[in-house]
Short mmCIF file of C-alpha atoms in Angstrom, two decimals:
data_model
loop_
_atom_site.label_atom_id
_atom_site.label_comp_id
_atom_site.label_asym_id
_atom_site.label_seq_id
_atom_site.Cartn_x
_atom_site.Cartn_y
_atom_site.Cartn_z
CA MET A 16 78.13 74.85 147.34
CA PRO A 17 74.49 75.03 146.49
CA ASP A 18 72.16 72.32 147.66
CA PRO A 19 71.69 70.32 144.50
CA ASP A 20 68.31 69.06 145.16
CA ILE A 21 66.84 72.54 144.75
CA PRO A 22 65.53 73.74 141.56
CA TRP A 23 68.18 77.13 141.03
CA PRO A 24 66.21 79.39 138.64
CA THR A 25 68.43 79.95 135.15
CA CYS A 26 66.70 83.22 133.61
CA ASN A 27 67.16 86.62 134.31
CA ILE A 28 64.48 88.87 135.57
CA PRO A 29 62.19 90.54 133.56
CA VAL A 30 61.51 94.23 134.68
CA LEU A 31 58.58 96.23 133.18
CA ASN A 32 58.75 99.17 131.63
CA LYS A 33 56.80 102.35 133.04
CA ALA A 34 54.36 101.72 130.26
CA GLU A 35 53.30 98.38 130.92
CA ARG A 36 53.29 99.07 134.37
CA ASN A 37 50.39 102.11 133.32
CA ALA A 38 48.79 99.21 131.46
CA SER A 39 48.08 97.31 134.55
CA LEU A 40 47.49 99.89 136.61
CA LEU A 41 44.86 100.55 133.74
CA ALA A 42 43.86 97.06 133.86
CA ILE A 43 42.72 97.28 137.81
CA LEU A 44 41.09 100.46 138.22
CA ALA A 45 39.10 99.47 134.92
CA GLN A 46 37.61 96.34 137.06
CA ARG A 47 37.03 98.35 139.70
CA PRO A 48 34.42 96.98 141.72
CA ILE A 49 32.15 101.06 143.16
CA GLY A 50 33.25 102.65 146.57
CA PRO A 51 36.45 103.04 148.29
CA PHE A 52 39.61 102.04 146.75
CA TRP A 53 40.90 99.50 149.72
CA VAL A 54 44.58 97.62 149.77
CA PHE A 55 45.54 94.25 151.65
CA ALA A 56 48.14 94.37 153.13
CA TYR A 57 50.43 90.69 153.69
CA GLY A 58 54.05 90.89 154.11
CA SER A 59 56.02 94.41 154.24
CA LEU A 60 52.65 96.07 152.99
CA ILE A 61 52.05 96.41 156.52
CA TRP A 62 55.25 98.85 157.97
CA ASN A 63 55.99 100.25 155.00
CA PRO A 64 53.30 100.69 152.72
CA ALA A 65 54.16 103.64 149.80
CA PHE A 66 51.27 105.80 150.79
CA GLU A 67 49.47 106.96 153.78
CA PRO A 68 46.16 104.97 154.40
CA ALA A 69 43.23 106.82 155.34
CA GLU A 70 41.96 103.82 156.75
CA THR A 71 43.48 100.40 158.09
CA ARG A 72 41.20 97.32 159.62
CA HIS A 73 42.24 93.70 160.39
CA ALA A 74 41.36 91.62 157.48
CA THR A 75 40.89 88.05 156.40
CA LEU A 76 41.13 86.52 152.70
CA PHE A 77 39.51 83.60 153.09
CA GLY A 78 40.79 80.94 149.66
CA TYR A 79 44.65 82.30 149.61
CA HIS A 80 47.85 82.01 152.10
CA ARG A 81 51.09 83.30 152.51
CA SER A 82 54.38 81.92 150.59
CA PHE A 83 57.40 82.40 149.93
CA CYS A 84 57.10 80.81 146.50
CA PHE A 85 58.92 83.45 144.13
CA TRP A 86 63.05 84.15 143.64
CA THR A 87 64.47 87.10 144.10
CA MET A 88 67.45 88.36 142.49
CA VAL A 89 67.95 91.56 143.37
CA ALA A 90 66.00 93.13 146.44
CA ARG A 91 66.54 90.09 148.90
CA GLY A 92 69.25 87.72 146.70
CA THR A 93 72.07 87.68 143.76
CA PRO A 94 71.72 85.72 140.17
CA GLU A 95 74.09 83.48 141.94
CA ARG A 96 72.22 82.83 145.22
CA PRO A 97 68.48 83.91 144.63
CA GLY A 98 66.68 84.33 148.07
CA LEU A 99 63.13 83.80 148.34
CA GLY A 100 59.70 86.38 147.69
CA LEU A 101 56.54 86.19 149.95
CA ALA A 102 53.43 86.76 147.56
CA LEU A 103 49.73 85.08 147.95
CA GLU A 104 49.24 82.16 146.31
CA LYS A 105 45.23 80.79 146.02
CA LYS A 106 44.16 77.71 147.56
CA SER A 107 41.49 76.31 148.98
CA GLY A 108 40.72 75.89 152.41
CA THR A 109 43.45 78.33 154.10
CA ARG A 110 42.90 82.29 155.04
CA CYS A 111 45.27 84.83 155.37
CA GLN A 112 45.00 87.77 158.49
CA GLY A 113 46.41 91.00 157.13
CA VAL A 114 45.45 94.42 157.02
CA ALA A 115 43.33 96.07 154.67
CA MET A 116 44.32 99.85 154.20
CA LYS A 117 42.22 102.57 152.65
CA VAL A 118 44.14 104.67 150.09
CA ASP A 119 42.69 108.11 149.82
CA LYS A 120 40.69 110.08 147.91
CA ALA A 121 42.45 112.96 147.25
CA ARG A 122 45.84 111.10 146.60
CA GLU A 123 44.38 108.33 144.88
CA ALA A 124 46.32 108.70 141.33
CA SER A 125 49.79 109.09 143.36
CA ASP A 126 49.61 106.66 145.77
CA LEU A 127 48.66 103.91 143.30
CA LYS A 128 51.26 105.46 140.87
CA ALA A 129 53.51 105.05 144.10
CA LEU A 130 52.15 101.17 144.84
CA TRP A 131 52.72 100.33 141.10
CA THR A 132 56.09 101.64 141.17
CA ARG A 133 57.08 99.35 143.98
CA GLU A 134 55.29 96.23 143.48
CA MET A 135 54.58 96.17 139.73
CA TYR A 136 59.27 95.81 139.08
CA SER A 137 59.03 92.34 137.51
CA GLY A 138 55.60 91.45 136.84
CA VAL A 139 55.63 88.44 139.46
CA TYR A 140 52.68 89.82 140.89
CA GLN A 141 49.01 89.60 139.55
CA PRO A 142 46.71 93.06 140.98
CA THR A 143 43.34 91.00 141.67
CA TRP A 144 40.56 92.02 143.77
CA VAL A 145 39.34 89.93 146.09
CA THR A 146 36.25 90.56 148.53
CA LEU A 147 37.78 91.33 152.08
CA GLU A 148 35.90 90.34 155.85
CA THR A 149 36.60 92.25 158.80
CA LEU A 150 35.18 91.74 162.63
CA ASP A 151 36.94 95.27 163.96
CA ASP A 152 33.50 96.69 164.15
CA LYS A 153 30.65 94.56 163.18
CA PRO A 154 31.22 91.62 160.70
CA SER A 155 31.69 92.35 156.91
CA THR A 156 32.95 92.06 153.65
CA PHE A 157 34.13 94.18 150.96
CA PRO A 158 36.48 94.21 148.20
CA ALA A 159 40.05 95.05 148.19
CA MET A 160 42.73 94.71 145.60
CA THR A 161 46.34 92.65 146.80
CA PHE A 162 49.63 91.42 144.95
CA VAL A 163 48.76 87.41 143.90
CA ALA A 164 51.97 85.48 142.75
CA ASP A 165 51.33 84.76 139.13
CA PRO A 166 52.05 81.26 138.79
CA SER A 167 53.15 81.54 134.74
CA HIS A 168 55.45 84.05 135.41
CA PRO A 169 59.40 83.07 135.01
CA GLN A 170 60.74 83.92 138.71
CA PHE A 171 57.52 81.98 140.44
CA CYS A 172 59.32 78.80 141.42
CA PRO A 173 58.40 75.53 141.68
CA SER A 174 56.71 73.44 145.11
CA LEU A 175 59.64 73.63 147.69
CA SER A 176 59.88 72.30 150.52
CA ASP A 177 60.04 73.16 154.22
CA GLU A 178 63.66 72.74 154.22
CA GLN A 179 64.05 74.18 150.59
CA ARG A 180 63.03 77.70 151.46
CA ALA A 181 64.66 77.34 154.86
CA TYR A 182 67.86 76.89 152.85
CA VAL A 183 67.28 79.58 150.90
CA ILE A 184 66.14 82.15 152.78
CA ALA A 185 69.08 81.65 155.50
CA GLY A 186 72.29 81.60 152.13
CA ALA A 187 70.41 84.48 150.86
CA CYS A 188 71.61 88.66 150.34
CA GLY A 189 70.14 91.09 148.30
CA ARG A 190 69.98 95.03 147.86
CA HIS A 191 67.34 95.49 150.19
CA GLY A 192 69.47 93.37 152.93
CA THR A 193 68.90 89.54 153.64
CA CYS A 194 66.15 87.25 153.01
CA ALA A 195 66.52 85.97 156.96
CA ASP A 196 66.13 89.19 158.40
CA TYR A 197 62.94 89.96 155.74
CA LEU A 198 61.01 87.17 157.33
CA GLN A 199 62.19 88.18 160.74
CA ASN A 200 60.31 91.57 159.85
CA VAL A 201 57.41 89.59 158.51
CA VAL A 202 56.80 87.61 161.90
CA ASP A 203 57.11 90.75 163.95
CA HIS A 204 55.80 93.24 162.24
CA LEU A 205 52.48 90.58 162.00
CA ARG A 206 52.41 89.89 165.81
CA GLN A 207 52.86 93.48 166.28
CA VAL A 208 49.02 94.08 164.40
CA ASP A 209 47.74 90.56 166.20
CA GLU A 210 47.66 88.51 162.95
CA PRO A 211 50.46 85.78 163.83
CA ASP A 212 51.57 83.67 161.25
CA SER A 213 52.35 79.86 162.77
CA GLU A 214 54.37 78.94 159.43
CA LEU A 215 56.13 81.56 159.04
CA GLU A 216 56.93 82.01 162.57
CA ASN A 217 58.26 77.80 161.96
CA LEU A 218 60.03 78.84 158.75
CA LEU A 219 61.41 81.27 160.81
CA VAL A 220 62.52 78.55 163.79
CA ALA A 221 64.48 76.61 161.09
CA VAL A 222 66.20 79.27 159.71
CA ARG A 223 67.74 80.25 162.64
CA GLN A 224 69.45 76.68 162.92
CA LEU A 225 70.79 76.73 159.89
CA PRO A 226 74.81 76.88 159.97
CA GLN A 227 74.77 78.82 156.32
CA ARG A 228 72.86 81.82 158.26
CA VAL A 229 73.79 85.42 156.50
CA GLY A 230 72.36 88.83 158.25
CA SER A 231 71.08 88.53 161.89
CA ALA A 232 67.69 86.63 161.68
#
């Protein structure tokens, strides 16, 4: 039985239609700074970006952190047993390290369409222009677009404890596999790009210790 202390969602996931996704993309393009279109990847986009980057850079985003902060009831969970999805949350004093990916100018229209089709399924993400810092060659800053959690969206979940997050992740499985396997993939790929996340690694340890764990985290 689900933990009664967890505020499980009671709503269905709204799905954006094609016109709504296109409007979202046009809105972010209207705010676009001058220069190349960079995407900041902090989760599964690192190993499955939905487009072929023209260039990649290690980058740091200040004032945001990774968080399993929204309900997923299709990809990594079900309406009966929801899982949690990973997004960025704005939080002062924090930072998130990830990979900046440059969209090839020649394929920009098709690549951004593919990216929006994948990421803007329900609108739980807010596409947002941010400033990244990189030390790959020399210290520099540059603008990039990334996907930030929308706290007003019905999928966004209230603040959960580490124990509650571990419980939810350990027991959830959806169309694309288990929530625990997704967490494992994020941890593994962050290590591979030399950007380990200690909070997610601690969360993975907690998930592995739970008896109701599904999958092979």
